[in-house]
mmCIF file of C-alpha atoms and ligand atoms in Angstrom:
data_model
loop_
_atom_site.group_PDB
_atom_site.id
_atom_site.type_symbol
_atom_site.label_atom_id
_atom_site.label_comp_id
_atom_site.label_asym_id
_atom_site.label_seq_id
_atom_site.Cartn_x
_atom_site.Cartn_y
_atom_site.Cartn_z
ATOM 1 C CA MET G 1 96.607 66.235 130.783
ATOM 2 C CA LYS G 2 100.191 66.660 129.583
ATOM 3 C CA TYR G 3 99.063 66.599 125.947
ATOM 4 C CA PHE G 4 96.250 68.980 126.704
ATOM 5 C CA LEU G 5 98.713 71.485 128.217
ATOM 6 C CA ILE G 6 101.108 71.110 125.274
ATOM 7 C CA ALA G 7 98.227 71.669 122.828
ATOM 8 C CA LEU G 8 97.055 74.660 124.836
ATOM 9 C CA PHE G 9 100.557 76.119 124.839
ATOM 10 C CA ILE G 10 100.914 75.627 121.071
ATOM 11 C CA SER G 11 97.542 77.189 120.341
ATOM 12 C CA MET G 12 98.261 80.124 122.640
ATOM 13 C CA SER G 13 101.629 80.808 121.085
ATOM 14 C CA ALA G 14 100.096 80.586 117.614
ATOM 15 C CA PHE G 15 97.618 83.193 118.823
ATOM 16 C CA ALA G 16 99.930 85.649 120.510
ATOM 17 C CA GLN G 17 102.136 86.899 117.746
ATOM 18 C CA LYS G 18 102.463 89.602 115.199
ATOM 19 C CA PHE G 19 102.431 88.951 111.480
ATOM 20 C CA ASP G 20 106.081 88.337 110.741
ATOM 21 C CA GLY G 21 107.949 89.551 107.704
ATOM 22 C CA LEU G 22 105.678 92.445 106.681
ATOM 23 C CA ALA G 23 108.340 95.145 107.078
ATOM 24 C CA PRO G 24 111.752 93.722 106.104
ATOM 25 C CA THR G 25 112.783 97.319 105.351
ATOM 26 C CA PRO G 26 111.242 100.461 106.896
ATOM 27 C CA PRO G 27 107.696 101.080 105.566
ATOM 28 C CA MET G 28 107.307 103.928 103.069
ATOM 29 C CA GLY G 29 104.188 105.859 102.196
ATOM 30 C CA TRP G 30 102.144 108.969 102.835
ATOM 31 C CA ASN G 31 100.090 110.004 105.879
ATOM 32 C CA SER G 32 97.414 112.696 105.978
ATOM 33 C CA TRP G 33 98.096 114.163 109.443
ATOM 34 C CA ASN G 34 101.019 116.601 109.068
ATOM 35 C CA THR G 35 99.303 118.672 106.390
ATOM 36 C CA PHE G 36 95.580 117.960 106.568
ATOM 37 C CA ALA G 37 94.950 117.088 110.233
ATOM 38 C CA VAL G 38 91.206 116.367 110.592
ATOM 39 C CA ASN G 39 90.339 117.773 107.128
ATOM 40 C CA ILE G 40 90.361 114.540 105.162
ATOM 41 C CA ASP G 41 87.928 112.853 102.801
ATOM 42 C CA GLU G 42 87.873 110.209 100.111
ATOM 43 C CA ASN G 43 88.521 112.616 97.244
ATOM 44 C CA LEU G 44 91.644 113.916 98.925
ATOM 45 C CA VAL G 45 92.961 110.388 99.453
ATOM 46 C CA LYS G 46 92.227 109.361 95.879
ATOM 47 C CA GLY G 47 93.834 112.550 94.586
ATOM 48 C CA VAL G 48 96.932 111.847 96.649
ATOM 49 C CA ALA G 49 97.146 108.313 95.242
ATOM 50 C CA ASP G 50 96.817 109.564 91.671
ATOM 51 C CA ALA G 51 99.447 112.256 92.291
ATOM 52 C CA MET G 52 101.890 109.744 93.777
ATOM 53 C CA ILE G 53 101.675 107.701 90.610
ATOM 54 C CA ALA G 54 102.135 110.755 88.365
ATOM 55 C CA ASN G 55 105.004 112.320 90.336
ATOM 56 C CA GLY G 56 107.120 109.175 90.660
ATOM 57 C CA MET G 57 106.633 108.611 94.399
ATOM 58 C CA GLN G 58 105.009 105.228 93.968
ATOM 59 C CA LYS G 59 107.855 104.044 91.727
ATOM 60 C CA ALA G 60 110.361 105.356 94.273
ATOM 61 C CA GLY G 61 108.847 102.999 96.877
ATOM 62 C CA TYR G 62 106.081 104.938 98.672
ATOM 63 C CA THR G 63 103.505 102.177 99.073
ATOM 64 C CA TYR G 64 101.257 102.826 102.082
ATOM 65 C CA ILE G 65 98.605 105.540 101.956
ATOM 66 C CA VAL G 66 97.521 106.126 105.544
ATOM 67 C CA ILE G 67 94.465 108.092 106.661
ATOM 68 C CA ASP G 68 95.202 109.465 110.101
ATOM 69 C CA ASP G 69 92.821 110.708 112.811
ATOM 70 C CA ALA G 70 89.232 111.835 112.116
ATOM 71 C CA TRP G 71 88.070 109.381 109.444
ATOM 72 C CA GLU G 72 85.565 107.961 111.945
ATOM 73 C CA ALA G 73 81.954 108.934 112.526
ATOM 74 C CA LYS G 74 81.636 110.573 115.944
ATOM 75 C CA GLU G 75 79.729 107.549 117.297
ATOM 76 C CA ARG G 76 79.898 103.804 116.740
ATOM 77 C CA ASP G 77 76.802 102.176 115.162
ATOM 78 C CA SER G 78 74.125 100.466 117.267
ATOM 79 C CA LEU G 79 76.156 97.214 117.262
ATOM 80 C CA GLY G 80 79.267 98.962 118.462
ATOM 81 C CA ASN G 81 81.012 98.840 115.097
ATOM 82 C CA ILE G 82 83.424 101.595 114.249
ATOM 83 C CA ILE G 83 82.247 103.303 111.061
ATOM 84 C CA PRO G 84 83.602 106.018 108.773
ATOM 85 C CA ASP G 85 82.172 109.523 108.698
ATOM 86 C CA PRO G 86 79.445 109.271 106.009
ATOM 87 C CA LEU G 87 80.107 112.815 104.793
ATOM 88 C CA LYS G 88 83.856 112.441 104.453
ATOM 89 C CA PHE G 89 83.855 108.854 103.164
ATOM 90 C CA PRO G 90 80.417 108.321 101.564
ATOM 91 C CA SER G 91 81.617 105.316 99.535
ATOM 92 C CA GLY G 92 82.910 103.575 102.671
ATOM 93 C CA LEU G 93 86.391 102.392 103.461
ATOM 94 C CA LYS G 94 86.157 99.058 101.637
ATOM 95 C CA ALA G 95 85.659 101.038 98.429
ATOM 96 C CA LEU G 96 88.587 103.313 99.276
ATOM 97 C CA GLY G 97 90.794 100.298 99.988
ATOM 98 C CA ASP G 98 89.744 98.762 96.665
ATOM 99 C CA TYR G 99 90.636 102.013 94.863
ATOM 100 C CA LEU G 100 94.083 102.114 96.470
ATOM 101 C CA HIS G 101 94.767 98.427 95.841
ATOM 102 C CA ALA G 102 93.727 98.739 92.189
ATOM 103 C CA LYS G 103 96.306 101.515 91.856
ATOM 104 C CA GLY G 104 99.042 99.369 93.391
ATOM 105 C CA PHE G 105 99.066 100.945 96.868
ATOM 106 C CA LYS G 106 98.488 99.511 100.320
ATOM 107 C CA PHE G 107 95.843 100.959 102.596
ATOM 108 C CA GLY G 108 96.641 102.334 106.041
ATOM 109 C CA ILE G 109 94.413 103.643 108.787
ATOM 110 C CA HIS G 110 94.789 105.285 112.208
ATOM 111 C CA ASN G 111 92.957 104.691 115.449
ATOM 112 C CA CYS G 112 93.771 104.807 119.137
ATOM 113 C CA ALA G 113 94.324 102.429 122.036
ATOM 114 C CA GLY G 114 92.368 104.777 124.330
ATOM 115 C CA THR G 115 88.639 105.386 124.618
ATOM 116 C CA LYS G 116 88.853 108.300 122.150
ATOM 117 C CA THR G 117 91.417 109.329 119.556
ATOM 118 C CA CYS G 118 93.455 112.481 120.124
ATOM 119 C CA ALA G 119 90.977 114.379 117.923
ATOM 120 C CA ASP G 120 88.056 113.001 119.966
ATOM 121 C CA TYR G 121 86.709 110.279 117.678
ATOM 122 C CA PRO G 122 85.872 106.751 118.925
ATOM 123 C CA GLY G 123 88.960 104.868 120.113
ATOM 124 C CA GLY G 124 89.493 101.121 120.180
ATOM 125 C CA ARG G 125 89.562 100.367 123.914
ATOM 126 C CA GLY G 126 87.298 97.402 124.638
ATOM 127 C CA HIS G 127 86.490 96.984 120.935
ATOM 128 C CA GLU G 128 89.829 95.625 119.737
ATOM 129 C CA PHE G 129 88.669 92.317 118.251
ATOM 130 C CA GLN G 130 85.559 93.858 116.692
ATOM 131 C CA ASP G 131 87.579 96.695 115.129
ATOM 132 C CA ALA G 132 90.289 94.372 113.846
ATOM 133 C CA ARG G 133 87.598 92.415 112.011
ATOM 134 C CA SER G 134 86.270 95.636 110.456
ATOM 135 C CA TYR G 135 89.764 96.698 109.360
ATOM 136 C CA ALA G 136 90.421 93.269 107.839
ATOM 137 C CA SER G 137 87.082 93.364 106.000
ATOM 138 C CA TRP G 138 87.938 96.792 104.529
ATOM 139 C CA GLY G 139 91.261 95.507 103.192
ATOM 140 C CA VAL G 140 93.414 97.524 105.590
ATOM 141 C CA ASP G 141 97.139 96.716 105.345
ATOM 142 C CA TYR G 142 98.586 99.047 108.011
ATOM 143 C CA LEU G 143 97.286 100.258 111.375
ATOM 144 C CA LYS G 144 98.802 103.193 113.258
ATOM 145 C CA TYR G 145 97.590 102.917 116.842
ATOM 146 C CA ASP G 146 97.747 106.017 119.026
ATOM 147 C CA TRP G 147 97.843 106.505 122.814
ATOM 148 C CA CYS G 148 95.511 109.395 123.735
ATOM 149 C CA ASN G 149 92.869 108.885 126.439
ATOM 150 C CA HIS G 150 94.364 105.604 127.669
ATOM 151 C CA GLY G 151 93.523 106.294 131.333
ATOM 152 C CA THR G 152 95.349 103.845 133.589
ATOM 153 C CA ALA G 153 95.844 101.225 130.854
ATOM 154 C CA ASN G 154 99.183 99.462 130.662
ATOM 155 C CA ALA G 155 100.858 100.115 127.310
ATOM 156 C CA GLN G 156 102.402 96.681 126.793
ATOM 157 C CA GLU G 157 99.187 94.845 127.589
ATOM 158 C CA THR G 158 97.043 97.220 125.539
ATOM 159 C CA TYR G 159 99.190 96.996 122.415
ATOM 160 C CA LYS G 160 99.489 93.219 122.787
ATOM 161 C CA THR G 161 95.694 92.988 122.881
ATOM 162 C CA MET G 162 95.444 94.831 119.578
ATOM 163 C CA ARG G 163 98.227 92.727 118.077
ATOM 164 C CA ASP G 164 96.308 89.588 119.057
ATOM 165 C CA ALA G 165 93.088 91.057 117.661
ATOM 166 C CA LEU G 166 94.741 91.758 114.313
ATOM 167 C CA HIS G 167 96.248 88.301 114.217
ATOM 168 C CA THR G 168 92.906 86.699 115.017
ATOM 169 C CA ALA G 169 91.144 88.707 112.312
ATOM 170 C CA GLY G 170 93.574 86.996 109.959
ATOM 171 C CA ARG G 171 94.550 89.710 107.484
ATOM 172 C CA PRO G 172 98.287 90.557 107.558
ATOM 173 C CA ILE G 173 98.428 94.161 108.805
ATOM 174 C CA VAL G 174 101.551 96.164 109.618
ATOM 175 C CA PHE G 175 101.144 97.337 113.216
ATOM 176 C CA SER G 176 102.554 100.785 113.973
ATOM 177 C CA LEU G 177 102.668 101.658 117.684
ATOM 178 C CA CYS G 178 102.258 105.338 118.407
ATOM 179 C CA GLU G 179 102.716 105.746 122.165
ATOM 180 C CA TRP G 180 105.364 108.447 121.700
ATOM 181 C CA GLY G 181 108.162 106.517 123.390
ATOM 182 C CA ASN G 182 106.508 107.050 126.809
ATOM 183 C CA ASN G 183 107.010 103.438 127.862
ATOM 184 C CA GLN G 184 110.279 102.727 126.042
ATOM 185 C CA PRO G 185 108.653 100.519 123.383
ATOM 186 C CA TRP G 186 112.087 99.734 121.918
ATOM 187 C CA LEU G 187 112.559 97.441 124.959
ATOM 188 C CA TRP G 188 109.386 95.382 124.450
ATOM 189 C CA ALA G 189 107.626 96.052 121.145
ATOM 190 C CA GLU G 190 109.711 93.901 118.792
ATOM 191 C CA LYS G 191 107.233 91.069 119.261
ATOM 192 C CA VAL G 192 104.210 93.360 119.248
ATOM 193 C CA GLY G 193 104.502 95.557 116.174
ATOM 194 C CA HIS G 194 106.616 96.408 113.155
ATOM 195 C CA LEU G 195 107.469 99.980 114.164
ATOM 196 C CA TRP G 196 107.065 102.202 117.192
ATOM 197 C CA ARG G 197 107.231 105.927 117.688
ATOM 198 C CA THR G 198 110.159 107.003 119.822
ATOM 199 C CA THR G 199 109.035 110.574 120.623
ATOM 200 C CA GLY G 200 106.143 113.022 120.687
ATOM 201 C CA ASP G 201 105.001 114.676 117.487
ATOM 202 C CA ILE G 202 107.171 116.318 114.862
ATOM 203 C CA ARG G 203 106.500 119.888 113.745
ATOM 204 C CA ASP G 204 107.443 121.573 110.463
ATOM 205 C CA CYS G 205 110.425 123.503 111.746
ATOM 206 C CA TYR G 206 114.086 122.899 112.415
ATOM 207 C CA ASP G 207 114.320 123.418 116.171
ATOM 208 C CA CYS G 208 111.165 125.125 117.425
ATOM 209 C CA GLN G 209 109.235 123.823 120.384
ATOM 210 C CA GLY G 210 105.431 123.609 120.524
ATOM 211 C CA VAL G 211 103.225 122.323 123.332
ATOM 212 C CA TYR G 212 102.848 118.823 121.875
ATOM 213 C CA ASP G 213 105.320 118.911 119.013
ATOM 214 C CA ILE G 214 108.940 119.770 118.322
ATOM 215 C CA GLY G 215 111.202 120.461 115.357
ATOM 216 C CA TRP G 216 113.070 117.632 113.650
ATOM 217 C CA LYS G 217 116.467 118.581 115.083
ATOM 218 C CA PHE G 218 115.220 117.859 118.625
ATOM 219 C CA ILE G 219 113.647 114.605 117.486
ATOM 220 C CA LEU G 220 116.942 113.622 115.867
ATOM 221 C CA ASP G 221 118.793 114.199 119.147
ATOM 222 C CA LYS G 222 116.438 111.780 120.910
ATOM 223 C CA GLN G 223 117.309 108.927 118.495
ATOM 224 C CA ASP G 224 120.913 108.756 119.608
ATOM 225 C CA GLY G 225 121.483 105.404 121.340
ATOM 226 C CA LEU G 226 118.306 103.705 120.069
ATOM 227 C CA GLU G 227 120.073 102.186 117.052
ATOM 228 C CA LYS G 228 120.617 98.834 118.726
ATOM 229 C CA TYR G 229 116.889 98.191 119.019
ATOM 230 C CA ALA G 230 115.978 98.457 115.321
ATOM 231 C CA GLY G 231 116.201 95.873 112.571
ATOM 232 C CA PRO G 232 114.165 94.126 109.883
ATOM 233 C CA ASP G 233 110.500 93.968 110.893
ATOM 234 C CA HIS G 234 111.006 96.123 114.034
ATOM 235 C CA TRP G 235 111.869 99.763 113.446
ATOM 236 C CA ASN G 236 112.248 102.849 115.576
ATOM 237 C CA ASP G 237 109.903 105.521 114.196
ATOM 238 C CA PRO G 238 111.061 109.126 114.724
ATOM 239 C CA ASP G 239 107.727 110.293 113.233
ATOM 240 C CA MET G 240 106.542 111.243 109.786
ATOM 241 C CA LEU G 241 108.317 113.524 107.351
ATOM 242 C CA GLU G 242 107.856 117.286 107.225
ATOM 243 C CA VAL G 243 109.816 117.494 103.948
ATOM 244 C CA GLY G 244 108.333 120.219 101.744
ATOM 245 C CA ASN G 245 106.216 121.755 104.512
ATOM 246 C CA LYS G 246 106.282 125.486 104.956
ATOM 247 C CA GLY G 247 108.363 125.789 108.115
ATOM 248 C CA LEU G 248 111.461 124.212 106.545
ATOM 249 C CA SER G 249 113.958 125.649 104.075
ATOM 250 C CA VAL G 250 115.034 123.430 101.185
ATOM 251 C CA ALA G 251 118.304 122.686 103.013
ATOM 252 C CA GLU G 252 116.378 121.745 106.169
ATOM 253 C CA SER G 253 114.063 119.461 104.191
ATOM 254 C CA ARG G 254 117.054 117.792 102.507
ATOM 255 C CA ALA G 255 118.893 117.344 105.819
ATOM 256 C CA HIS G 256 115.734 116.027 107.556
ATOM 257 C CA PHE G 257 115.168 113.483 104.781
ATOM 258 C CA THR G 258 118.829 112.425 104.728
ATOM 259 C CA LEU G 259 119.017 111.939 108.480
ATOM 260 C CA TRP G 260 115.748 109.980 108.551
ATOM 261 C CA CYS G 261 117.296 107.694 105.896
ATOM 262 C CA MET G 262 120.431 107.371 108.038
ATOM 263 C CA LEU G 263 118.143 106.311 110.905
ATOM 264 C CA ALA G 264 116.482 103.600 108.800
ATOM 265 C CA ALA G 265 113.284 105.451 109.675
ATOM 266 C CA PRO G 266 109.904 104.689 108.167
ATOM 267 C CA LEU G 267 109.502 107.253 105.358
ATOM 268 C CA MET G 268 105.947 108.587 105.578
ATOM 269 C CA ALA G 269 105.667 111.745 103.507
ATOM 270 C CA GLY G 270 103.529 114.321 105.293
ATOM 271 C CA ASN G 271 103.220 117.076 102.697
ATOM 272 C CA ASP G 272 100.601 117.841 100.054
ATOM 273 C CA VAL G 273 102.098 115.621 97.358
ATOM 274 C CA ARG G 274 99.503 116.871 94.841
ATOM 275 C CA HIS G 275 101.117 120.312 94.824
ATOM 276 C CA MET G 276 104.808 120.326 95.604
ATOM 277 C CA THR G 277 107.839 122.088 94.215
ATOM 278 C CA ASP G 278 110.337 120.275 92.005
ATOM 279 C CA GLU G 279 112.879 120.615 94.813
ATOM 280 C CA THR G 280 110.607 118.795 97.253
ATOM 281 C CA ARG G 281 109.819 116.087 94.710
ATOM 282 C CA GLU G 282 113.507 115.605 93.990
ATOM 283 C CA ILE G 283 114.251 115.187 97.682
ATOM 284 C CA LEU G 284 111.439 112.715 98.318
ATOM 285 C CA THR G 285 112.158 110.607 95.246
ATOM 286 C CA ASN G 286 115.961 110.490 95.298
ATOM 287 C CA ARG G 287 116.551 106.777 94.733
ATOM 288 C CA ASP G 288 120.124 106.760 95.999
ATOM 289 C CA VAL G 289 119.209 108.362 99.314
ATOM 290 C CA ILE G 290 116.172 106.084 99.696
ATOM 291 C CA ALA G 291 118.439 103.082 99.006
ATOM 292 C CA ILE G 292 120.373 103.970 102.160
ATOM 293 C CA ASP G 293 117.156 103.923 104.208
ATOM 294 C CA GLN G 294 116.008 100.706 102.574
ATOM 295 C CA ASP G 295 119.332 98.874 102.650
ATOM 296 C CA PRO G 296 118.553 95.169 103.236
ATOM 297 C CA LEU G 297 121.042 94.840 106.101
ATOM 298 C CA GLY G 298 118.505 96.869 108.095
ATOM 299 C CA LYS G 299 120.943 98.631 110.418
ATOM 300 C CA GLN G 300 119.964 101.969 111.893
ATOM 301 C CA GLY G 301 122.728 104.582 111.661
ATOM 302 C CA TYR G 302 124.294 106.131 114.740
ATOM 303 C CA ARG G 303 125.853 109.428 115.734
ATOM 304 C CA PHE G 304 129.606 108.991 115.477
ATOM 305 C CA MET G 305 130.447 112.587 116.366
ATOM 306 C CA ASP G 306 128.435 115.286 118.095
ATOM 307 C CA HIS G 307 129.439 118.909 118.222
ATOM 308 C CA PRO G 308 127.146 121.988 118.343
ATOM 309 C CA SER G 309 127.807 122.794 114.688
ATOM 310 C CA LYS G 310 129.058 119.512 113.255
ATOM 311 C CA GLN G 311 127.632 116.033 113.539
ATOM 312 C CA ILE G 312 128.744 112.858 111.791
ATOM 313 C CA TRP G 313 126.280 110.010 111.395
ATOM 314 C CA ALA G 314 127.332 106.571 110.137
ATOM 315 C CA LYS G 315 125.188 103.725 108.799
ATOM 316 C CA GLU G 316 126.530 100.307 107.939
ATOM 317 C CA LEU G 317 125.160 98.977 104.645
ATOM 318 C CA SER G 318 125.239 95.571 103.010
ATOM 319 C CA ASN G 319 128.374 94.377 101.131
ATOM 320 C CA GLY G 320 130.715 96.174 103.521
ATOM 321 C CA GLU G 321 129.571 99.630 102.367
ATOM 322 C CA TRP G 322 128.893 102.620 104.623
ATOM 323 C CA ALA G 323 126.822 105.755 104.382
ATOM 324 C CA VAL G 324 128.278 108.767 106.179
ATOM 325 C CA CYS G 325 126.346 111.988 106.706
ATOM 326 C CA PHE G 326 128.070 115.246 107.666
ATOM 327 C CA PHE G 327 125.461 117.552 109.151
ATOM 328 C CA ASN G 328 125.930 121.254 109.798
ATOM 329 C CA ALA G 329 123.711 121.779 112.844
ATOM 330 C CA GLY G 330 124.978 125.331 113.317
ATOM 331 C CA SER G 331 123.670 128.631 111.999
ATOM 332 C CA GLU G 332 126.822 129.537 109.984
ATOM 333 C CA PRO G 333 128.287 127.812 106.924
ATOM 334 C CA LEU G 334 130.696 125.034 107.906
ATOM 335 C CA ASP G 335 134.130 124.397 106.387
ATOM 336 C CA LEU G 336 134.216 120.645 106.574
ATOM 337 C CA ARG G 337 137.543 118.859 106.456
ATOM 338 C CA VAL G 338 137.513 115.102 106.760
ATOM 339 C CA THR G 339 140.498 112.953 107.558
ATOM 340 C CA TRP G 340 139.084 109.592 106.636
ATOM 341 C CA SER G 341 141.450 107.704 108.911
ATOM 342 C CA ASN G 342 139.718 109.396 111.876
ATOM 343 C CA LEU G 343 136.488 107.579 111.058
ATOM 344 C CA SER G 344 137.426 104.550 113.094
ATOM 345 C CA PHE G 345 134.560 102.361 111.849
ATOM 346 C CA LEU G 346 136.151 102.249 108.374
ATOM 347 C CA GLN G 347 138.618 99.511 107.498
ATOM 348 C CA GLY G 348 140.891 99.939 104.509
ATOM 349 C CA ALA G 349 140.227 102.102 101.476
ATOM 350 C CA TYR G 350 136.849 103.007 99.961
ATOM 351 C CA ARG G 351 135.576 104.645 96.801
ATOM 352 C CA ILE G 352 133.545 107.770 97.626
ATOM 353 C CA ARG G 353 130.234 108.736 96.041
ATOM 354 C CA ASP G 354 128.662 112.104 96.881
ATOM 355 C CA VAL G 355 125.046 110.986 96.911
ATOM 356 C CA TRP G 356 123.173 114.302 96.533
ATOM 357 C CA ALA G 357 125.696 115.690 94.017
ATOM 358 C CA LYS G 358 125.562 112.335 92.133
ATOM 359 C CA LYS G 359 129.357 112.420 91.721
ATOM 360 C CA ASP G 360 132.224 110.016 92.319
ATOM 361 C CA LEU G 361 134.890 111.732 94.364
ATOM 362 C CA GLY G 362 137.901 109.413 94.315
ATOM 363 C CA LYS G 363 139.048 107.366 97.268
ATOM 364 C CA THR G 364 139.453 107.691 101.012
ATOM 365 C CA ASP G 365 143.237 107.879 100.681
ATOM 366 C CA GLU G 366 142.747 111.581 99.976
ATOM 367 C CA ASN G 367 141.317 113.931 102.535
ATOM 368 C CA PHE G 368 138.070 115.668 101.794
ATOM 369 C CA ALA G 369 137.005 119.305 102.152
ATOM 370 C CA ARG G 370 133.615 120.883 101.528
ATOM 371 C CA LYS G 371 131.553 123.865 102.565
ATOM 372 C CA ILE G 372 128.187 122.914 104.073
ATOM 373 C CA PRO G 373 125.495 125.608 104.361
ATOM 374 C CA SER G 374 123.712 125.994 107.696
ATOM 375 C CA HIS G 375 121.306 123.105 108.502
ATOM 376 C CA ASP G 376 122.388 121.220 105.369
ATOM 377 C CA VAL G 377 124.219 117.927 104.884
ATOM 378 C CA VAL G 378 126.790 116.199 102.743
ATOM 379 C CA LEU G 379 126.008 112.524 102.279
ATOM 380 C CA VAL G 380 128.602 110.077 100.983
ATOM 381 C CA ARG G 381 128.373 106.394 100.224
ATOM 382 C CA LEU G 382 131.598 104.459 100.651
ATOM 383 C CA ALA G 383 132.303 101.170 98.848
ATOM 384 C CA PRO G 384 135.369 99.081 99.769
ATOM 385 C CA VAL G 385 138.127 99.075 97.152
ATOM 386 C CA LYS G 386 138.455 95.414 96.232
HETATM 387 C C1 LIG T 1 98.934 111.944 117.929
HETATM 388 C C2 LIG T 1 99.950 111.270 117.021
HETATM 389 C C3 LIG T 1 100.024 112.007 115.703
HETATM 390 C C4 LIG T 1 98.659 112.050 115.047
HETATM 391 C C5 LIG T 1 97.652 112.688 115.999
HETATM 392 C C6 LIG T 1 96.234 112.596 115.490
HETATM 393 O O1 LIG T 1 99.354 113.220 118.315
HETATM 394 O O2 LIG T 1 101.210 111.206 117.641
HETATM 395 O O3 LIG T 1 100.972 111.403 114.834
HETATM 396 O O4 LIG T 1 98.264 110.739 114.716
HETATM 397 O O5 LIG T 1 97.687 112.040 117.278
HETATM 398 O O6 LIG T 1 95.329 113.143 116.386
#
């Protein structure tokens, strides 16, 4: 009996786990939702993949190509299998996965823990193990799992069921929880998924407020204090990028990208990467800014100073380095003056690199002054003087 219980315990614990080690740094890629919403098809996705190779995004680290809501046929097949819309994806999703893999990408997909997705396509509730097998058979590498139409379901139990289904299907799949922070997933999801949304949806504006979505400045404010919950393989997700989308100025796109990197956020581009300006491409592919997001120490940055027009964010990096972001949250240009000794997290002297300007600026023994345009940032990387 004793041995039976031990064996049962071992087999259950082997069962109930996520695939470890799939997201040592925050996942990077592209997602269809912010620009295309339900208007997706296989040619769009292939075109995006080809563009991301040509424009340098793939080389810069954008690996996952994720098709969001509305890839599904409106009904499951007669056996209850979830199937793609035959008009949008006539070659099927296995073929699309093969195309993406052959081009060096990983394949991501969206569905929902409720009975229907937010856009009213079949959801996964009650079909978790069946769907996980379909996803594995199509070569899916990443699942974003939404929370519309969940009824009275319990979030922890529901997401654990899908985690177990993915694990049982046997193909390592990054599991991205998208329950909008409603049930404080940062307190319980580390063992369930690799990333979890912390808020409702982002919108392509600085600080506007929609019915279901808000500008990135408001989303940023909601990240303050969550830094202690993130780390390798378990990231807070402040939602996908709006960089390059029409509601943001270039400064606002640059600041949004920089602050998401300070947050060690997943970097899921949400613009039409087939047609973007050079300025947008330069923001999205800046290796030195991305390196701050992807730093192997895996620490999320935190807000060191908050003031209506001036914020300072700090992110500890490996090898004793720091990234510091000065953010002008106000509507007027800001005359920034920094007395380095006031940044109490620093110890000793550092060499200063202005990351966006790509310039070395001397050492922290000299004070620092800059003008920052409204809604823009100055980002410095500090390396200890040995
Ligand atoms: C929710 C999610 C979004 C997107 C849409 C699709 O709103 O939070 O990111 O996936 O559903 O309908």
